[in-house]
Amino acid sequence: MTRQIIATQQACLEPLFGCLAANAGVAVKAAPNLWQLDVICKHYSAGLRLREPAIDTGRLLIVVSGWACEQRISAEGRRQIFNFIAPGDFIDFQAADDNGERVLMALTPLKLLDMRHVVDGERAASDPAWARLAAYAQRSHKRRLYDHLTRLGHKSAYERVAHLLLDFHARLDAVGMVDGRRFALPLTQEMLADALGITLVHVNRVLQQLRQQGLIELASGFVGLLRPKALAEIAEFDLECEDHVVRPYPRPENSHQLSI
Amino acid sequence: MTRQIIATQQACLEPLFGCLAANAGVAVKAAPNLWQLDVICKHYSAGLRLREPAIDTGRLLIVVSGWACEQRISAEGRRQIFNFIAPGDFIDFQAADDNGERVLMALTPLKLLDMRHVVDGERAASDPAWARLAAYAQRSHKRRLYDHLTRLGHKSAYERVAHLLLDFHARLDAVGMVDGRRFALPLTQEMLADALGITLVHVNRVLQQLRQQGLIELASGFVGLLRPKALAEIAEFDLECEDHVVRPYPRPENSHQLSI
DNA sequence: CGCGAGCTTGAGGCGATTCAACTGTCGTGG
DNA sequence: CCACGACAGTTGAATCGCCTCAAGCTCGCG
């Protein structure tokens, strides 16, 4: 099973592009094969700050594999993660550097695909497909910020963790990176803590609790949501609504669905 | 002193427009006088949800007086306030209703000025002044969301309150609505609680503490920051940085400055 | 006057933090 | 080959910040 997910992760771009077509109404040229992809993509190693020359700030990059985040380091050296950037998410450098304190950081080895290579159209601001794409990127980014504000606002640690896991599930599912109810989550508990505003120790305790209650399974970088409906109730996560916002790509019959 | 502030609040638009000129590079036509203003402005009473017909979503409204917020009501009936909207802030309806759950709400009687009435230029997307204005509105809105995420992330209740008050001060100062170190704050402690993710009771205790330590004064809808530098250290609030982002309008010599 | 909205204060309890120690798993180098 | 350190995860005990529940206060207003 693990091998299957990894293969999905690295190879299948169709669901990702299908998701773009469904949500942004953008047609993608022929998807590049694996060899082409590796040449076209930008690669970052874990821990590197993502930068682009100022002249290129208008570009739209999409994450093909790996995870990144937006973060800020406080004066005391504590890190606040504003937003996790997962496969299928856009990286909009123009939006990123309005403020020197906030930076984009690769959390794992990262592969970024420049949309210029795969989208038809003149990529001018006037081109409708390109504008739809940029608008979609902005919309999803903003939605993510509000969701995170909701998590940090009135939720307990227990609810925050459950909510974040459901969030990850929905996003990765939309781009075909969920196998059944399991998906790869290459984040440390410290990263989760820095995002959720709780301590590493407490994240661990909450995860233990979720495991003992049979709600999730978690081992070696993979998470399984065993009872998503129960999790959604705990976290007040609106499964319906999420589906509207991020429409998954069209699936074949009998594929692995999240049967709730 | 109170009367003076109220006068400032209702009458003087020059600092507000000066702030726009400094930050967005947008020239304003002749500022309307008070009578004109009342006719031009949109008025909302406290508690009303702000709506605009869908066809008008592209418009930019600026708050002339009163406060509003972006909020969401959770399933349990708890309110999360994402963002306070103060005089000088923009209301971008296009950005607001990408999601049915999040609404704009007037917290006090509200007066909104449509920028079409005061900005030169064709207000087409292609007009550079109009584009700068829209970009400025988006930038400040986004910055506010990140600031609030920072508050909710790793700060204690004590730090959150101090940080929010400094934030209000900087914003209102930029549009000339601070008299010395005092400004009008027509928000209830419950609203602060709903924004800061802590309970009403605890907000009250924190305010008591700040008062007893001689850091703030607070009475009848007015706040005074008595020792802003001490507050800034408590809250890790970057006074320098804030000044860069929101440039106050040009001041006469010997005006009330925040001497830190 | 009575009422409601907003503010204030106390007592008790729980959730999350802090500090600390221990485990297991890597990759590296003696 | 094992020793070693670095890193991620795990667990316990004590402490504290914040919440809950509850009561009383002070206004402004019909």
Coordinates of C-alpha atoms (C1' of nucleotides) in Angstrom, one line a residue:
Chain A
M1 CA 0.0 0.0 0.0
T2 CA 2.8 2.4 0.9
R3 CA 4.4 1.8 -2.5
Q4 CA 1.2 2.5 -4.2
I5 CA 0.8 5.9 -2.5
I6 CA 4.3 6.9 -3.3
A7 CA 3.8 6.0 -6.9
T8 CA 0.7 8.2 -6.9
Q9 CA 2.6 10.9 -5.3
Q10 CA 5.3 11.0 -7.9
A11 CA 3.7 10.0 -11.1
C12 CA 0.1 10.9 -11.5
L13 CA -0.5 14.5 -12.6
E14 CA -3.8 13.8 -14.2
P15 CA -5.8 14.2 -11.0
L16 CA -4.0 17.4 -10.2
F17 CA -4.7 18.9 -13.5
G18 CA -8.3 17.5 -13.4
C19 CA -8.7 19.4 -10.2
L20 CA -7.6 22.6 -11.8
A21 CA -9.9 22.1 -14.7
A22 CA -12.9 21.5 -12.3
N23 CA -12.2 24.4 -10.0
A24 CA -10.5 27.0 -12.2
G25 CA -11.8 26.1 -15.6
V26 CA -8.3 25.9 -17.0
A27 CA -7.3 23.4 -19.6
V28 CA -3.9 21.9 -19.4
K29 CA -1.8 21.1 -22.3
A30 CA -0.4 17.5 -22.6
A31 CA 0.8 16.5 -19.2
P32 CA 4.5 16.1 -19.2
N33 CA 5.9 12.6 -18.5
L34 CA 8.1 11.9 -15.6
W35 CA 11.4 12.6 -17.4
Q36 CA 10.2 16.0 -18.7
L37 CA 8.7 16.8 -15.4
D38 CA 12.0 16.5 -13.5
V39 CA 13.7 18.8 -16.0
I40 CA 11.0 21.4 -16.0
C41 CA 10.4 21.5 -12.3
K42 CA 12.1 23.7 -9.8
H43 CA 13.6 21.7 -6.9
Y44 CA 14.2 22.8 -3.4
S45 CA 15.6 20.8 -0.5
A46 CA 14.0 20.7 2.9
G47 CA 14.7 23.7 5.1
L48 CA 15.5 26.1 2.2
R49 CA 13.7 29.4 1.9
L50 CA 11.8 29.8 -1.3
R51 CA 12.8 32.8 -3.3
E52 CA 12.3 34.1 -6.7
P53 CA 14.0 37.0 -8.5
A54 CA 11.9 40.1 -8.1
I55 CA 11.3 40.3 -11.8
D56 CA 9.5 36.9 -11.8
T57 CA 7.1 37.6 -9.0
G58 CA 4.1 37.3 -11.2
R59 CA 4.5 33.6 -11.9
L60 CA 2.3 30.9 -10.6
L61 CA 4.0 27.7 -9.4
I62 CA 2.1 24.6 -8.3
V63 CA 3.5 22.0 -5.9
V64 CA 3.9 18.7 -7.6
S65 CA 5.4 16.9 -4.6
G66 CA 6.6 17.8 -1.2
W67 CA 5.4 20.2 1.5
A68 CA 6.2 23.8 2.3
C69 CA 4.8 26.5 4.6
E70 CA 4.5 30.2 5.2
Q71 CA 6.0 31.1 8.5
R72 CA 7.3 33.9 10.6
I73 CA 10.0 33.7 13.3
S74 CA 9.2 35.8 16.4
A75 CA 11.8 37.8 18.3
E76 CA 12.0 35.0 20.9
G77 CA 12.8 32.5 18.2
R78 CA 9.4 30.9 18.2
R79 CA 8.0 29.9 14.9
Q80 CA 4.5 30.6 13.7
I81 CA 3.4 28.6 10.7
F82 CA 0.6 30.4 8.9
N83 CA -0.2 27.9 6.3
F84 CA 0.9 24.5 5.1
I85 CA 1.5 24.2 1.4
A86 CA 0.8 20.7 0.1
P87 CA 0.9 19.1 -3.3
G88 CA -1.7 20.8 -5.5
D89 CA -1.3 24.1 -3.8
F90 CA -0.1 27.2 -5.6
I91 CA 2.9 29.3 -4.6
D92 CA 2.3 32.9 -5.5
F93 CA 5.5 34.8 -4.9
Q94 CA 3.9 38.1 -5.5
A95 CA 1.6 37.5 -2.6
A96 CA 4.3 36.2 -0.4
D97 CA 6.9 39.0 0.0
D98 CA 4.9 42.0 0.9
N99 CA 6.5 41.8 4.2
G100 CA 10.1 40.7 4.9
E101 CA 9.2 38.9 8.1
R102 CA 7.0 36.3 6.4
V103 CA 8.8 33.7 4.4
L104 CA 8.1 30.6 2.4
M105 CA 10.0 27.6 3.6
A106 CA 10.4 24.1 2.1
L107 CA 9.5 21.5 4.8
T108 CA 10.5 18.5 2.7
P109 CA 12.2 18.2 -0.6
L110 CA 10.0 20.1 -3.0
K111 CA 9.1 20.0 -6.6
L112 CA 7.5 23.0 -8.2
L113 CA 6.0 23.2 -11.6
D114 CA 5.7 26.5 -13.4
M115 CA 2.2 26.8 -14.8
R116 CA 3.6 28.5 -17.8
H117 CA 4.8 25.2 -19.1
V118 CA 1.4 23.5 -19.0
V119 CA -1.3 26.1 -19.4
D120 CA -2.5 27.2 -22.8
G121 CA -2.9 30.9 -23.4
E122 CA -0.7 33.9 -23.4
R123 CA -0.3 34.1 -19.6
A124 CA -0.9 37.8 -19.9
A125 CA -3.0 39.5 -17.3
S126 CA -5.6 39.9 -20.0
D127 CA -5.8 36.2 -20.9
P128 CA -9.0 34.9 -19.3
A129 CA -7.7 31.4 -18.5
W130 CA -4.7 32.9 -16.8
A131 CA -6.8 35.3 -14.8
R132 CA -9.1 32.5 -13.7
L133 CA -6.1 30.5 -12.6
A134 CA -4.6 33.4 -10.6
A135 CA -8.0 34.1 -9.0
Y136 CA -8.4 30.5 -8.1
A137 CA -5.0 30.5 -6.5
Q138 CA -5.8 33.6 -4.5
R139 CA -9.2 32.3 -3.5
S140 CA -8.0 29.0 -2.1
H141 CA -5.1 30.7 -0.3
K142 CA -7.4 33.1 1.4
R143 CA -9.8 30.4 2.3
R144 CA -7.0 28.5 4.0
L145 CA -6.0 31.5 6.1
Y146 CA -9.6 31.9 7.3
D147 CA -9.8 28.2 8.1
H148 CA -6.6 28.4 10.1
L149 CA -7.9 31.5 12.0
T150 CA -11.0 29.4 12.9
R151 CA -8.8 26.6 14.1
L152 CA -6.7 28.9 16.3
G153 CA -9.6 31.0 17.5
H154 CA -12.0 29.0 19.6
K155 CA -10.9 25.4 19.2
S156 CA -9.2 23.2 21.8
A157 CA -6.0 21.4 21.0
Y158 CA -7.9 18.2 20.4
E159 CA -10.2 19.9 17.9
R160 CA -7.4 21.7 16.2
V161 CA -5.5 18.5 15.4
A162 CA -8.6 16.7 14.1
H163 CA -9.6 19.7 12.0
L164 CA -6.1 20.0 10.5
L165 CA -6.0 16.3 9.6
L166 CA -9.4 16.5 7.9
D167 CA -8.2 19.6 6.0
F168 CA -5.2 17.8 4.8
H169 CA -7.3 14.8 3.8
A170 CA -9.7 16.9 1.8
R171 CA -7.0 18.8 0.0
L172 CA -4.9 15.8 -0.9
D173 CA -8.0 13.8 -1.9
A174 CA -8.9 16.5 -4.4
V175 CA -5.6 15.9 -6.2
G176 CA -5.7 12.2 -6.0
M177 CA -3.1 11.7 -3.3
V178 CA -5.2 9.8 -0.9
D179 CA -5.4 6.0 -0.9
G180 CA -8.6 5.0 0.7
R181 CA -8.4 6.9 4.0
R182 CA -4.6 7.0 4.2
F183 CA -2.2 9.6 3.0
A184 CA 1.4 10.6 3.3
L185 CA 2.1 13.3 5.9
P186 CA 5.8 14.1 6.0
L187 CA 5.5 16.6 8.8
T188 CA 7.0 16.4 12.3
Q189 CA 4.9 16.9 15.4
E190 CA 6.9 20.0 16.0
M191 CA 5.7 21.5 12.7
L192 CA 2.1 20.7 13.6
A193 CA 2.7 22.4 17.0
D194 CA 4.1 25.5 15.4
A195 CA 1.1 25.8 13.2
L196 CA -1.6 24.9 15.8
G197 CA -0.3 27.2 18.5
I198 CA 0.3 24.4 21.0
T199 CA 3.4 22.7 22.3
L200 CA 5.1 19.7 20.7
V201 CA 4.4 17.7 23.8
H202 CA 0.7 18.4 23.8
V203 CA 0.4 17.6 20.1
N204 CA 1.9 14.2 20.9
R205 CA -0.6 13.6 23.7
V206 CA -3.5 14.6 21.5
L207 CA -2.4 12.2 18.8
Q208 CA -2.1 9.4 21.3
Q209 CA -5.6 10.1 22.4
L210 CA -6.9 10.1 18.8
R211 CA -5.2 6.8 18.2
Q212 CA -6.5 5.2 21.4
Q213 CA -10.0 6.2 20.5
G214 CA -9.6 4.5 17.1
L215 CA -10.1 7.7 15.2
I216 CA -6.8 7.8 13.4
E217 CA -3.8 5.6 12.7
L218 CA -0.4 7.2 12.4
A219 CA 2.9 5.6 11.6
S220 CA 6.0 6.2 9.6
G221 CA 4.8 9.3 7.9
F222 CA 1.4 8.1 7.0
V223 CA -1.9 9.0 8.4
G224 CA -5.2 7.2 8.2
L225 CA -8.5 8.7 9.1
L226 CA -10.4 5.7 10.4
R227 CA -13.6 7.5 11.4
P228 CA -13.8 10.7 9.4
K229 CA -17.4 11.4 10.3
A230 CA -16.6 11.2 14.1
L231 CA -13.5 13.4 13.5
A232 CA -15.6 15.9 11.6
E233 CA -18.0 16.2 14.5
I234 CA -15.2 16.7 17.0
A235 CA -13.6 19.3 14.9
E236 CA -16.8 20.9 13.6
F237 CA -15.4 20.4 10.2
D238 CA -17.9 20.8 7.4
L239 CA -17.3 17.9 5.1
E240 CA -20.1 19.1 2.7
C241 CA -18.8 22.6 2.4
E242 CA -15.2 21.5 1.8
D243 CA -16.3 19.4 -1.1
H244 CA -18.0 22.3 -2.7
V245 CA -14.9 24.5 -2.5
V246 CA -12.4 21.9 -3.6
R247 CA -14.0 19.8 -6.2
P248 CA -12.1 16.5 -6.6
Y249 CA -11.3 15.5 -10.1
P250 CA -13.8 13.2 -11.8
R251 CA -13.2 9.7 -10.4
P252 CA -13.8 6.3 -12.0
E253 CA -16.6 4.2 -10.4
N254 CA -15.7 2.1 -7.4
S255 CA -12.6 4.0 -6.7
H256 CA -11.6 4.6 -3.0
Q257 CA -14.1 7.0 -1.7
L258 CA -14.3 8.4 1.8
S259 CA -17.4 6.5 2.9
I260 CA -18.8 8.3 5.8
Chain B
M1 CA -10.7 66.2 24.9
T2 CA -13.5 63.8 24.2
R3 CA -15.3 66.3 22.2
Q4 CA -12.1 67.0 20.2
I5 CA -11.7 63.4 19.2
I6 CA -15.3 63.1 18.2
A7 CA -15.0 66.1 16.0
T8 CA -11.9 64.6 14.4
Q9 CA -13.8 61.4 13.9
Q10 CA -16.7 62.9 12.0
A11 CA -15.3 65.8 10.2
C12 CA -11.7 65.6 9.1
L13 CA -11.2 63.5 6.0
E14 CA -7.9 65.1 5.0
P15 CA -5.8 62.8 7.1
L16 CA -7.6 59.8 5.8
F17 CA -7.1 60.9 2.2
G18 CA -3.5 61.9 3.0
C19 CA -2.9 58.4 4.2
L20 CA -4.3 57.0 0.9
A21 CA -2.0 59.3 -1.1
A22 CA 1.0 58.3 0.9
N23 CA 0.4 54.5 0.8
A24 CA -1.4 53.9 -2.4
G25 CA -0.3 56.9 -4.4
V26 CA -3.9 57.9 -5.2
A27 CA -4.9 61.5 -5.5
V28 CA -8.3 62.4 -4.2
K29 CA -10.6 65.0 -5.7
A30 CA -11.8 67.7 -3.6
A31 CA -12.9 66.3 -0.3
P32 CA -16.6 66.6 0.2
N33 CA -17.8 68.7 3.0
L34 CA -19.9 67.3 5.8
W35 CA -23.3 67.8 4.2
Q36 CA -22.2 66.2 0.9
L37 CA -20.6 63.4 2.8
D38 CA -23.7 62.4 4.6
V39 CA -25.6 62.2 1.3
I40 CA -22.9 60.3 -0.5
C41 CA -22.2 57.8 2.2
K42 CA -23.9 54.4 2.8
H43 CA -25.2 54.1 6.3
Y44 CA -25.5 50.9 8.3
S45 CA -26.8 50.5 11.9
A46 CA -25.0 48.4 14.4
G47 CA -25.7 44.7 14.1
L48 CA -26.6 44.8 10.5
R49 CA -25.0 42.5 8.0
L50 CA -23.3 44.4 5.2
R51 CA -24.4 43.3 1.8
E52 CA -24.2 44.6 -1.7
P53 CA -26.0 43.6 -4.8
A54 CA -23.9 41.0 -6.7
I55 CA -23.5 43.3 -9.7
D56 CA -21.7 45.8 -7.5
T57 CA -19.1 43.5 -6.0
G58 CA -16.2 45.2 -7.7
R59 CA -16.6 48.4 -5.7
L60 CA -14.3 49.8 -3.1
L61 CA -15.8 51.3 0.0
I62 CA -13.8 53.0 2.7
V63 CA -15.0 53.3 6.3
V64 CA -15.4 57.0 7.3
S65 CA -16.7 56.4 10.8
G66 CA -17.8 53.4 12.9
W67 CA -16.5 49.9 13.2
A68 CA -17.3 46.6 11.5
C69 CA -15.9 43.1 11.5
E70 CA -15.6 40.0 9.5
Q71 CA -17.0 37.1 11.4
R72 CA -18.2 33.6 11.3
I73 CA -20.7 31.9 13.6
S74 CA -19.8 28.3 14.5
A75 CA -22.3 25.5 14.8
E76 CA -22.4 25.9 18.6
G77 CA -23.2 29.5 18.2
R78 CA -19.8 30.9 19.1
R79 CA -18.6 33.8 17.1
Q80 CA -15.1 34.1 15.7
I81 CA -14.1 37.6 14.6
F82 CA -11.5 37.4 11.9
N83 CA -10.8 41.0 11.5
F84 CA -11.9 44.4 12.9
I85 CA -12.7 47.0 10.3
A86 CA -11.9 50.5 11.6
P87 CA -12.2 54.0 10.1
G88 CA -9.7 54.2 7.2
D89 CA -10.1 50.5 6.3
F90 CA -11.5 49.3 3.0
I91 CA -14.5 47.0 2.5
D92 CA -14.0 44.9 -0.5
F93 CA -17.2 43.0 -1.1
Q94 CA -15.7 40.9 -3.8
A95 CA -13.2 39.5 -1.4
A96 CA -15.8 39.1 1.3
D97 CA -18.3 36.7 -0.1
D98 CA -16.4 33.8 -1.5
N99 CA -17.9 31.8 1.3
G100 CA -21.4 31.9 2.6
E101 CA -20.3 31.4 6.2
R102 CA -18.2 34.5 6.5
V103 CA -20.1 37.7 6.8
L104 CA -19.4 41.4 7.3
M105 CA -21.1 42.9 10.3
A106 CA -21.5 46.4 11.5
L107 CA -20.5 46.6 15.1
T108 CA -21.5 50.3 15.5
P109 CA -23.3 52.7 13.3
L110 CA -21.3 52.8 10.1
K111 CA -20.6 55.3 7.4
L112 CA -19.1 54.0 4.2
L113 CA -17.8 56.2 1.4
D114 CA -17.7 54.8 -2.1
M115 CA -14.3 55.6 -3.6
R116 CA -15.8 56.2 -7.0
H117 CA -17.0 59.5 -5.6
V118 CA -13.7 60.8 -4.6
V119 CA -11.0 59.2 -6.8
D120 CA -10.0 60.6 -10.1
G121 CA -9.7 58.2 -13.0
E122 CA -12.0 55.9 -14.9
R123 CA -12.2 53.3 -12.1
A124 CA -11.7 50.7 -14.8
A125 CA -9.5 47.7 -14.0
S126 CA -7.0 49.2 -16.5
D127 CA -6.8 52.6 -14.7
P128 CA -3.5 52.6 -12.8
A129 CA -4.7 54.7 -9.9
W130 CA -7.7 52.4 -9.4
A131 CA -5.5 49.4 -9.7
R132 CA -3.1 50.8 -7.1
L133 CA -6.0 51.5 -4.8
A134 CA -7.4 47.9 -5.1
A135 CA -3.9 46.5 -4.6
Y136 CA -3.4 48.6 -1.5
A137 CA -6.7 47.5 -0.1
Q138 CA -5.8 43.9 -0.6
R139 CA -2.4 44.2 0.8
S140 CA -3.5 45.8 4.0
H141 CA -6.3 43.3 4.4
K142 CA -4.0 40.4 4.0
R143 CA -1.5 41.9 6.4
R144 CA -4.2 42.2 9.0
L145 CA -5.1 38.6 8.7
Y146 CA -1.5 37.5 9.2
D147 CA -1.1 39.8 12.2
H148 CA -4.2 38.2 13.7
L149 CA -2.9 34.8 13.0
T150 CA 0.3 35.8 14.9
R151 CA -1.8 37.0 17.8
L152 CA -3.8 33.8 18.0
G153 CA -0.9 31.6 17.4
H154 CA 1.7 31.8 20.2
K155 CA 0.6 34.7 22.3
S156 CA -0.9 34.7 25.8
A157 CA -4.1 36.5 26.5
Y158 CA -2.1 39.4 28.1
E159 CA 0.0 39.7 25.0
R160 CA -2.9 39.4 22.6
V161 CA -4.8 42.3 24.2
A162 CA -1.8 44.5 24.3
H163 CA -1.0 43.7 20.7
L164 CA -4.5 44.4 19.5
L165 CA -4.6 47.7 21.2
L166 CA -1.3 48.7 19.7
D167 CA -2.6 47.6 16.3
F168 CA -5.7 49.8 16.7
H169 CA -3.6 52.7 17.8
A170 CA -1.3 52.5 14.8
R171 CA -4.2 52.2 12.3
L172 CA -6.2 55.0 13.7
D173 CA -3.2 57.2 14.1
A174 CA -2.5 56.8 10.4
V175 CA -5.8 58.3 9.6
G176 CA -5.7 61.0 12.2
M177 CA -8.1 59.6 14.7
V178 CA -5.7 59.5 17.6
D179 CA -5.5 62.4 20.0
G180 CA -2.2 62.1 21.9
R181 CA -2.3 58.6 23.0
R182 CA -6.0 58.3 23.3
F183 CA -8.5 57.1 20.8
A184 CA -12.2 56.0 20.7
L185 CA -12.8 52.3 20.9
P186 CA -16.5 51.6 20.7
L187 CA -16.1 47.8 21.1
T188 CA -17.4 45.7 24.0
Q189 CA -15.2 43.4 25.8
E190 CA -17.2 40.6 24.4
M191 CA -16.2 41.6 20.9
L192 CA -12.6 41.6 21.9
A193 CA -13.0 38.2 23.4
D194 CA -14.6 36.8 20.2
A195 CA -11.7 38.1 18.2
L196 CA -8.9 37.1 20.5
G197 CA -10.1 33.6 21.2
I198 CA -10.4 34.1 25.0
T199 CA -13.4 34.5 27.2
L200 CA -15.1 37.8 28.1
V201 CA -14.3 37.3 31.7
H202 CA -10.6 36.8 31.0
V203 CA -10.5 39.9 28.7
N204 CA -11.8 41.9 31.6
R205 CA -9.1 40.5 34.0
V206 CA -6.4 41.3 31.5
L207 CA -7.6 44.8 31.0
Q208 CA -7.7 45.3 34.8
Q209 CA -4.1 44.1 35.0
L210 CA -3.0 46.5 32.2
R211 CA -4.7 49.3 34.0
Q212 CA -3.3 48.5 37.4
Q213 CA 0.2 48.4 35.9
G214 CA -0.3 51.8 34.5
L215 CA 0.0 50.7 30.9
I216 CA -3.4 51.8 29.6
E217 CA -6.4 53.8 30.7
L218 CA -9.8 52.7 29.6
A219 CA -13.1 54.3 30.3
S220 CA -16.4 55.1 28.5
G221 CA -15.3 54.0 25.1
F222 CA -11.9 55.6 25.0
V223 CA -8.5 54.0 25.4
G224 CA -5.2 55.6 26.2
L225 CA -1.9 53.8 25.7
L226 CA 0.1 55.3 28.6
R227 CA 3.3 53.5 28.0
P228 CA 3.3 52.3 24.4
K229 CA 6.9 51.2 24.4
A230 CA 6.3 48.9 27.4
L231 CA 3.2 47.6 25.7
A232 CA 5.1 46.9 22.6
E233 CA 7.7 44.9 24.5
I234 CA 5.0 42.8 26.2
A235 CA 3.2 42.2 22.9
E236 CA 6.3 41.8 20.7
F237 CA 4.7 44.5 18.6
D238 CA 7.1 46.0 16.1
L239 CA 6.5 49.7 16.2
E240 CA 9.1 50.4 13.5
C241 CA 7.6 48.0 11.1
E242 CA 4.1 49.1 11.5
D243 CA 5.1 52.6 10.7
H244 CA 6.6 51.5 7.4
V245 CA 3.5 49.7 6.4
V246 CA 1.0 52.3 7.3
R247 CA 2.5 55.6 6.7
P248 CA 0.6 58.3 8.6
Y249 CA -0.4 61.3 6.6
P250 CA 2.1 64.3 6.8
R251 CA 1.7 66.0 10.1
P252 CA 2.3 69.5 11.2
E253 CA 5.2 70.1 13.6
N254 CA 4.4 69.8 17.3
S255 CA 1.4 67.8 16.7
H256 CA 0.6 65.0 19.1
Q257 CA 3.1 62.3 18.4
L258 CA 3.5 59.0 20.1
S259 CA 6.7 59.8 22.0
I260 CA 8.2 56.4 22.8
Chain C
dC1 C1' -39.1 52.4 38.8
dG2 C1' -37.6 47.9 36.6
dC3 C1' -35.1 46.1 33.1
dG4 C1' -31.2 44.7 30.1
dA5 C1' -26.6 45.3 28.5
dG6 C1' -22.1 45.7 29.7
dC7 C1' -18.7 45.4 33.2
dT8 C1' -16.5 43.4 37.5
dT9 C1' -15.1 39.9 40.8
dG10 C1' -14.5 35.3 43.3
dA11 C1' -13.9 30.2 43.7
dG12 C1' -12.9 26.0 41.7
dG13 C1' -11.5 23.0 38.0
dC14 C1' -9.5 21.6 33.7
dG15 C1' -6.5 22.0 29.8
dA16 C1' -2.1 23.1 28.3
dT17 C1' 2.6 24.2 29.6
dT18 C1' 7.1 23.4 31.4
dC19 C1' 10.8 20.7 32.7
dA20 C1' 12.7 16.5 32.5
dA21 C1' 13.9 11.9 31.4
dC22 C1' 13.8 8.0 28.3
dT23 C1' 13.0 5.5 23.9
dG24 C1' 14.0 4.2 19.2
dT25 C1' 16.0 5.1 14.8
dC26 C1' 18.9 6.9 11.9
dG27 C1' 23.6 8.2 9.6
dT28 C1' 28.5 8.9 10.6
dG29 C1' 33.0 8.0 11.9
dG30 C1' 36.4 5.7 14.9
Chain D
dC1 C1' 31.7 -3.6 14.1
dC2 C1' 30.0 -0.8 17.7
dA3 C1' 30.1 4.0 19.7
dC4 C1' 28.3 8.2 19.1
dG5 C1' 25.3 12.2 18.4
dA6 C1' 21.3 14.1 16.3
dC7 C1' 16.6 13.9 15.8
dA8 C1' 11.7 12.5 16.4
dG9 C1' 8.7 10.7 19.4
dT10 C1' 6.9 9.3 24.1
dT11 C1' 5.7 9.8 28.9
dG12 C1' 5.4 11.7 33.9
dA13 C1' 4.9 15.3 37.5
dA14 C1' 4.2 19.8 38.9
dT15 C1' 2.5 24.2 37.7
dC16 C1' -0.1 27.9 35.7
dG17 C1' -3.1 30.2 32.5
dC18 C1' -7.5 30.3 31.2
dC19 C1' -12.3 28.6 31.6
dT20 C1' -16.7 27.8 33.9
dC21 C1' -20.2 29.0 36.8
dA22 C1' -22.1 32.3 39.6
dA23 C1' -23.2 36.6 41.7
dG24 C1' -23.2 41.4 42.0
dC25 C1' -22.4 45.9 40.1
dT26 C1' -23.4 50.2 37.3
dC27 C1' -25.1 52.4 33.9
dG28 C1' -28.8 54.2 30.3
dC29 C1' -33.4 53.8 28.9
dG30 C1' -38.5 52.8 28.4

